[in-house]
PDB file of C-alpha atoms in Angstrom:
ATOM      1  CA  ASP K   1     -12.802  22.360  -0.208  1.00  0.00           C
ATOM      2  CA  PRO K   2     -10.187  21.120  -2.718  1.00  0.00           C
ATOM      3  CA  VAL K   3      -7.269  22.560  -0.727  1.00  0.00           C
ATOM      4  CA  ALA K   4      -8.377  20.893   2.525  1.00  0.00           C
ATOM      5  CA  LEU K   5      -8.965  17.581   0.700  1.00  0.00           C
ATOM      6  CA  SER K   6      -5.550  17.859  -0.927  1.00  0.00           C
ATOM      7  CA  ASP K   7      -3.884  18.488   2.426  1.00  0.00           C
ATOM      8  CA  LEU K   8      -5.715  15.631   4.145  1.00  0.00           C
ATOM      9  CA  TYR K   9      -5.708  12.964   1.403  1.00  0.00           C
ATOM     10  CA  ASP K  10      -2.824  14.120  -0.851  1.00  0.00           C
ATOM     11  CA  ILE K  11      -5.119  14.257  -3.869  1.00  0.00           C
ATOM     12  CA  GLY K  12      -4.230  16.299  -6.914  1.00  0.00           C
ATOM     13  CA  PHE K  13      -5.024  16.787 -10.573  1.00  0.00           C
ATOM     14  CA  VAL K  14      -3.315  15.123 -13.530  1.00  0.00           C
ATOM     15  CA  TYR K  15      -2.957  17.415 -16.527  1.00  0.00           C
ATOM     16  CA  ASN K  16      -0.551  15.436 -18.640  1.00  0.00           C
ATOM     17  CA  SER K  17       0.615  11.920 -17.874  1.00  0.00           C
ATOM     18  CA  ALA K  18       2.561   9.207 -19.627  1.00  0.00           C
ATOM     19  CA  VAL K  19      -0.534   7.114 -18.880  1.00  0.00           C
ATOM     20  CA  ARG K  20      -2.959   8.814 -21.287  1.00  0.00           C
ATOM     21  CA  ALA K  21      -6.083   7.434 -19.609  1.00  0.00           C
ATOM     22  CA  ALA K  22      -5.111   9.335 -16.440  1.00  0.00           C
ATOM     23  CA  ASN K  23      -5.012  12.749 -18.139  1.00  0.00           C
ATOM     24  CA  ASN K  24      -7.336  15.528 -16.952  1.00  0.00           C
ATOM     25  CA  ARG K  25      -8.516  13.591 -13.928  1.00  0.00           C
ATOM     26  CA  ILE K  26      -8.447  13.874 -10.147  1.00  0.00           C
ATOM     27  CA  TYR K  27      -5.475  11.923  -8.800  1.00  0.00           C
ATOM     28  CA  ILE K  28      -6.222   9.735  -5.757  1.00  0.00           C
ATOM     29  CA  PRO K  29      -3.171   8.128  -4.129  1.00  0.00           C
ATOM     30  CA  ILE K  30      -3.748   4.957  -2.132  1.00  0.00           C
ATOM     31  CA  GLU K  31      -1.351   4.515   0.763  1.00  0.00           C
ATOM     32  CA  GLU K  32      -0.537   1.760   3.196  1.00  0.00           C
ATOM     33  CA  LYS K  33       1.866   2.177   6.104  1.00  0.00           C
ATOM     34  CA  GLY K  34       2.683   5.663   4.855  1.00  0.00           C
ATOM     35  CA  LYS K  35       3.756   4.481   1.388  1.00  0.00           C
ATOM     36  CA  LEU K  36       2.078   4.729  -1.986  1.00  0.00           C
ATOM     37  CA  CYS K  37       0.762   1.300  -2.984  1.00  0.00           C
ATOM     38  CA  GLY K  38      -1.492   2.348  -5.871  1.00  0.00           C
ATOM     39  CA  TRP K  39      -3.618   5.100  -7.331  1.00  0.00           C
ATOM     40  CA  GLN K  40      -6.866   5.886  -9.068  1.00  0.00           C
ATOM     41  CA  CYS K  41      -7.833   8.809 -11.244  1.00  0.00           C
ATOM     42  CA  ARG K  42     -11.442   9.994 -11.413  1.00  0.00           C
ATOM     43  CA  TYR K  43     -13.115  11.713 -14.303  1.00  0.00           C
ATOM     44  CA  VAL K  44     -14.300  15.181 -13.310  1.00  0.00           C
ATOM     45  CA  GLY K  45     -18.096  15.314 -13.346  1.00  0.00           C
ATOM     46  CA  ASP K  46     -20.981  12.884 -13.242  1.00  0.00           C
ATOM     47  CA  ASP K  47     -21.228  12.368 -16.999  1.00  0.00           C
ATOM     48  CA  VAL K  48     -19.379  13.185 -20.235  1.00  0.00           C
ATOM     49  CA  ASP K  49     -20.998  16.270 -21.754  1.00  0.00           C
ATOM     50  CA  GLY K  50     -24.465  15.075 -20.685  1.00  0.00           C
ATOM     51  CA  VAL K  51     -23.877  11.460 -21.773  1.00  0.00           C
ATOM     52  CA  THR K  52     -23.557   8.641 -19.204  1.00  0.00           C
ATOM     53  CA  PHE K  53     -20.101   7.143 -18.703  1.00  0.00           C
ATOM     54  CA  SER K  54     -21.127   3.782 -20.153  1.00  0.00           C
ATOM     55  CA  LYS K  55     -22.684   5.307 -23.286  1.00  0.00           C
ATOM     56  CA  ALA K  56     -19.693   7.606 -23.762  1.00  0.00           C
ATOM     57  CA  ARG K  57     -17.384   4.621 -23.174  1.00  0.00           C
ATOM     58  CA  VAL K  58     -15.366   6.556 -20.636  1.00  0.00           C
ATOM     59  CA  ALA K  59     -14.286   5.045 -17.347  1.00  0.00           C
ATOM     60  CA  LYS K  60     -15.443   7.022 -14.322  1.00  0.00           C
ATOM     61  CA  TYR K  61     -12.374   5.738 -12.451  1.00  0.00           C
ATOM     62  CA  TYR K  62      -9.098   4.678 -14.002  1.00  0.00           C
ATOM     63  CA  THR K  63      -7.037   2.470 -11.701  1.00  0.00           C
ATOM     64  CA  GLN K  64      -3.290   2.014 -11.850  1.00  0.00           C
ATOM     65  CA  PRO K  65      -2.583  -0.942 -14.161  1.00  0.00           C
ATOM     66  CA  GLY K  66      -1.838  -4.075 -12.137  1.00  0.00           C
ATOM     67  CA  TYR K  67      -3.232  -2.680  -8.878  1.00  0.00           C
ATOM     68  CA  ARG K  68      -5.562  -5.171  -7.178  1.00  0.00           C
ATOM     69  CA  LYS K  69      -8.390  -3.122  -5.659  1.00  0.00           C
ATOM     70  CA  THR K  70      -9.879  -6.196  -3.994  1.00  0.00           C
ATOM     71  CA  ASP K  71      -6.751  -6.540  -1.819  1.00  0.00           C
ATOM     72  CA  HIS K  72      -6.894  -3.024  -0.355  1.00  0.00           C
ATOM     73  CA  LEU K  73      -9.114  -0.500   1.403  1.00  0.00           C
ATOM     74  CA  TYR K  74      -9.004   3.265   0.870  1.00  0.00           C
ATOM     75  CA  ASN K  75      -8.390   5.406   3.985  1.00  0.00           C
ATOM     76  CA  PHE K  76      -7.760   2.243   6.010  1.00  0.00           C
ATOM     77  CA  GLU K  77      -5.176   3.525   8.497  1.00  0.00           C
ATOM     78  CA  ARG K  78      -6.891   6.846   9.233  1.00  0.00           C
ATOM     79  CA  ALA K  79     -10.232   5.096   9.770  1.00  0.00           C
ATOM     80  CA  LEU K  80      -8.634   2.478  12.018  1.00  0.00           C
ATOM     81  CA  GLU K  81      -8.267   5.153  14.694  1.00  0.00           C
ATOM     82  CA  CYS K  82     -12.073   5.024  15.154  1.00  0.00           C
ATOM     83  CA  PRO K  83     -13.861   2.010  16.704  1.00  0.00           C
ATOM     84  CA  THR K  84     -16.636   2.253  14.104  1.00  0.00           C
ATOM     85  CA  ALA K  85     -15.681   1.706  10.476  1.00  0.00           C
ATOM     86  CA  VAL K  86     -18.123   2.915   7.834  1.00  0.00           C
ATOM     87  CA  LEU K  87     -17.854   1.042   4.534  1.00  0.00           C
ATOM     88  CA  VAL K  88     -18.487   3.219   1.493  1.00  0.00           C
ATOM     89  CA  GLU K  89     -17.825   2.573  -2.158  1.00  0.00           C
ATOM     90  CA  GLY K  90     -15.155   5.027  -3.220  1.00  0.00           C
ATOM     91  CA  ALA K  91     -12.704   7.756  -2.336  1.00  0.00           C
ATOM     92  CA  ILE K  92     -15.170  10.587  -2.902  1.00  0.00           C
ATOM     93  CA  ASP K  93     -17.626   8.882  -0.532  1.00  0.00           C
ATOM     94  CA  VAL K  94     -14.805   8.703   2.043  1.00  0.00           C
ATOM     95  CA  TRP K  95     -14.102  12.427   1.653  1.00  0.00           C
ATOM     96  CA  GLY K  96     -17.787  13.217   2.046  1.00  0.00           C
ATOM     97  CA  PHE K  97     -18.299  11.039   5.105  1.00  0.00           C
ATOM     98  CA  GLY K  98     -15.129  11.655   7.059  1.00  0.00           C
ATOM     99  CA  ARG K  99     -12.206  10.035   8.804  1.00  0.00           C
ATOM    100  CA  GLN K 100     -13.915   6.778   9.866  1.00  0.00           C
ATOM    101  CA  ALA K 101     -14.991   5.907   6.319  1.00  0.00           C
ATOM    102  CA  VAL K 102     -13.260   3.088   4.454  1.00  0.00           C
ATOM    103  CA  GLY K 103     -13.605   2.786   0.664  1.00  0.00           C
ATOM    104  CA  THR K 104     -13.892  -0.625  -0.990  1.00  0.00           C
ATOM    105  CA  PHE K 105     -13.410   0.636  -4.581  1.00  0.00           C
ATOM    106  CA  GLY K 106     -16.943  -0.322  -5.565  1.00  0.00           C
ATOM    107  CA  CYS K 107     -19.945  -2.012  -3.995  1.00  0.00           C
ATOM    108  CA  LYS K 108     -18.370  -5.441  -3.670  1.00  0.00           C
ATOM    109  CA  LEU K 109     -16.552  -6.286  -0.476  1.00  0.00           C
ATOM    110  CA  SER K 110     -13.988  -8.976  -1.242  1.00  0.00           C
ATOM    111  CA  TYR K 111     -13.228 -11.676   1.300  1.00  0.00           C
ATOM    112  CA  LEU K 112      -9.685 -10.323   1.639  1.00  0.00           C
ATOM    113  CA  GLN K 113     -10.973  -6.788   2.295  1.00  0.00           C
ATOM    114  CA  ALA K 114     -13.442  -8.087   4.889  1.00  0.00           C
ATOM    115  CA  GLU K 115     -10.764 -10.145   6.608  1.00  0.00           C
ATOM    116  CA  LEU K 116      -8.298  -7.230   6.641  1.00  0.00           C
ATOM    117  CA  LEU K 117     -10.945  -4.913   8.078  1.00  0.00           C
ATOM    118  CA  VAL K 118     -12.235  -7.254  10.786  1.00  0.00           C
ATOM    119  CA  LYS K 119      -8.794  -8.424  11.954  1.00  0.00           C
ATOM    120  CA  ALA K 120      -7.397  -4.893  12.197  1.00  0.00           C
ATOM    121  CA  TRP K 121     -10.455  -3.453  13.966  1.00  0.00           C
ATOM    122  CA  ARG K 122     -10.662  -6.364  16.412  1.00  0.00           C
ATOM    123  CA  ARG K 123      -6.962  -6.070  17.211  1.00  0.00           C
ATOM    124  CA  ARG K 124      -7.246  -2.312  17.791  1.00  0.00           C
ATOM    125  CA  HIS K 125     -10.752  -1.906  19.267  1.00  0.00           C
ATOM    126  CA  LYS K 126     -11.627  -5.376  20.562  1.00  0.00           C
ATOM    127  CA  ARG K 127     -15.322  -5.595  21.568  1.00  0.00           C
ATOM    128  CA  ASP K 128     -15.946  -1.932  20.708  1.00  0.00           C
ATOM    129  CA  THR K 129     -15.610  -2.734  17.000  1.00  0.00           C
ATOM    130  CA  ARG K 130     -18.605  -1.766  14.875  1.00  0.00           C
ATOM    131  CA  ILE K 131     -18.895  -1.856  11.095  1.00  0.00           C
ATOM    132  CA  VAL K 132     -21.535   0.075   9.169  1.00  0.00           C
ATOM    133  CA  VAL K 133     -22.194  -0.829   5.525  1.00  0.00           C
ATOM    134  CA  LEU K 134     -23.230   2.405   3.807  1.00  0.00           C
ATOM    135  CA  TYR K 135     -23.132   1.593   0.104  1.00  0.00           C
ATOM    136  CA  ASP K 136     -25.326   3.204  -2.537  1.00  0.00           C
ATOM    137  CA  PRO K 137     -28.785   1.652  -2.064  1.00  0.00           C
ATOM    138  CA  GLU K 138     -29.644   1.224  -5.757  1.00  0.00           C
ATOM    139  CA  MET K 139     -29.444  -2.340  -6.964  1.00  0.00           C
ATOM    140  CA  GLU K 140     -26.599  -3.108  -9.348  1.00  0.00           C
ATOM    141  CA  LYS K 141     -27.353  -3.986 -12.976  1.00  0.00           C
ATOM    142  CA  HIS K 142     -26.585  -7.698 -12.493  1.00  0.00           C
ATOM    143  CA  GLU K 143     -28.816  -7.807  -9.380  1.00  0.00           C
ATOM    144  CA  ILE K 144     -31.720  -6.282 -11.344  1.00  0.00           C
ATOM    145  CA  GLU K 145     -31.185  -8.750 -14.205  1.00  0.00           C
ATOM    146  CA  LYS K 146     -31.268 -11.721 -11.822  1.00  0.00           C
ATOM    147  CA  ALA K 147     -34.440 -10.472 -10.146  1.00  0.00           C
ATOM    148  CA  SER K 148     -36.130  -9.854 -13.511  1.00  0.00           C
ATOM    149  CA  LYS K 149     -35.442 -13.477 -14.482  1.00  0.00           C
ATOM    150  CA  GLY K 150     -37.059 -14.739 -11.274  1.00  0.00           C
ATOM    151  CA  ARG K 151     -33.740 -15.753  -9.744  1.00  0.00           C
ATOM    152  CA  LYS K 152     -32.727 -14.826  -6.237  1.00  0.00           C
ATOM    153  CA  ALA K 153     -30.728 -11.601  -6.271  1.00  0.00           C
ATOM    154  CA  VAL K 154     -28.810 -10.725  -3.129  1.00  0.00           C
ATOM    155  CA  HIS K 155     -28.483  -6.975  -2.745  1.00  0.00           C
ATOM    156  CA  HIS K 156     -24.826  -5.853  -2.542  1.00  0.00           C
ATOM    157  CA  ILE K 157     -25.431  -4.283   0.899  1.00  0.00           C
ATOM    158  CA  ASP K 158     -26.767  -7.595   2.234  1.00  0.00           C
ATOM    159  CA  ARG K 159     -23.931  -9.497   0.551  1.00  0.00           C
ATOM    160  CA  ALA K 160     -21.355  -7.286   2.329  1.00  0.00           C
ATOM    161  CA  LYS K 161     -23.122  -7.784   5.674  1.00  0.00           C
ATOM    162  CA  GLU K 162     -23.170 -11.560   5.161  1.00  0.00           C
ATOM    163  CA  ARG K 163     -19.472 -11.585   4.320  1.00  0.00           C
ATOM    164  CA  LEU K 164     -18.640  -9.590   7.454  1.00  0.00           C
ATOM    165  CA  ALA K 165     -20.903 -11.805   9.590  1.00  0.00           C
ATOM    166  CA  GLU K 166     -18.721 -14.775   8.601  1.00  0.00           C
ATOM    167  CA  LEU K 167     -15.853 -13.075  10.441  1.00  0.00           C
ATOM    168  CA  ILE K 168     -17.409 -11.050  13.253  1.00  0.00           C
ATOM    169  CA  ASP K 169     -20.540 -11.175  15.409  1.00  0.00           C
ATOM    170  CA  VAL K 170     -23.430 -10.009  13.246  1.00  0.00           C
ATOM    171  CA  SER K 171     -24.564  -7.695  16.072  1.00  0.00           C
ATOM    172  CA  GLN K 172     -21.444  -5.626  15.365  1.00  0.00           C
ATOM    173  CA  VAL K 173     -22.471  -5.027  11.737  1.00  0.00           C
ATOM    174  CA  LEU K 174     -25.139  -2.571  10.654  1.00  0.00           C
ATOM    175  CA  ALA K 175     -26.354  -2.438   7.052  1.00  0.00           C
ATOM    176  CA  VAL K 176     -27.907   0.900   6.123  1.00  0.00           C
ATOM    177  CA  ARG K 177     -30.016   1.755   3.078  1.00  0.00           C
ATOM    178  CA  LEU K 178     -30.528   5.493   2.871  1.00  0.00           C
ATOM    179  CA  PRO K 179     -33.401   6.713   0.707  1.00  0.00           C
ATOM    180  CA  GLY K 180     -32.548   8.861  -2.268  1.00  0.00           C
ATOM    181  CA  GLY K 181     -29.378   7.339  -3.675  1.00  0.00           C
ATOM    182  CA  ASP K 182     -25.714   7.930  -3.000  1.00  0.00           C
ATOM    183  CA  PRO K 183     -25.062   8.478   0.729  1.00  0.00           C
TER     184      PRO K 183
END
């Protein structure tokens, strides 16, 4: 429901912007401590007139210039109210999952994101802290390329779990691979 999502997450639609790449996209504000710290805009649809984003050379997400995604988590403060954090890739995954979902702006969990997540959840929920990694199960292009060359490819879900396990007891982290694609 676009109205409910707008009320809950303050999303909107950009018709005409000084930043041309943001035009005709869903506007996704990213807030910390109640203040806007950055934004993303998402192309409407799953392709560009039947052509994949990469072939059409259109970015699925356009991020505010200069914003460091690897330093932030989407829906962080709302999710912090719950003892279990569910890591998903993006804002739309957060909206689909619910209030305890935290978006990492892609399938790579940076060390800073992991540290921010673990410290905040431990401080708030202590031993009740649980983290679920619920990224898209398909291997990324670079992971497939490594595997095809006979090199060890670490799946991005496993890589996120390993990064979290450096900071928190591994028994508090659950990596999930759902069949059928995007959770």
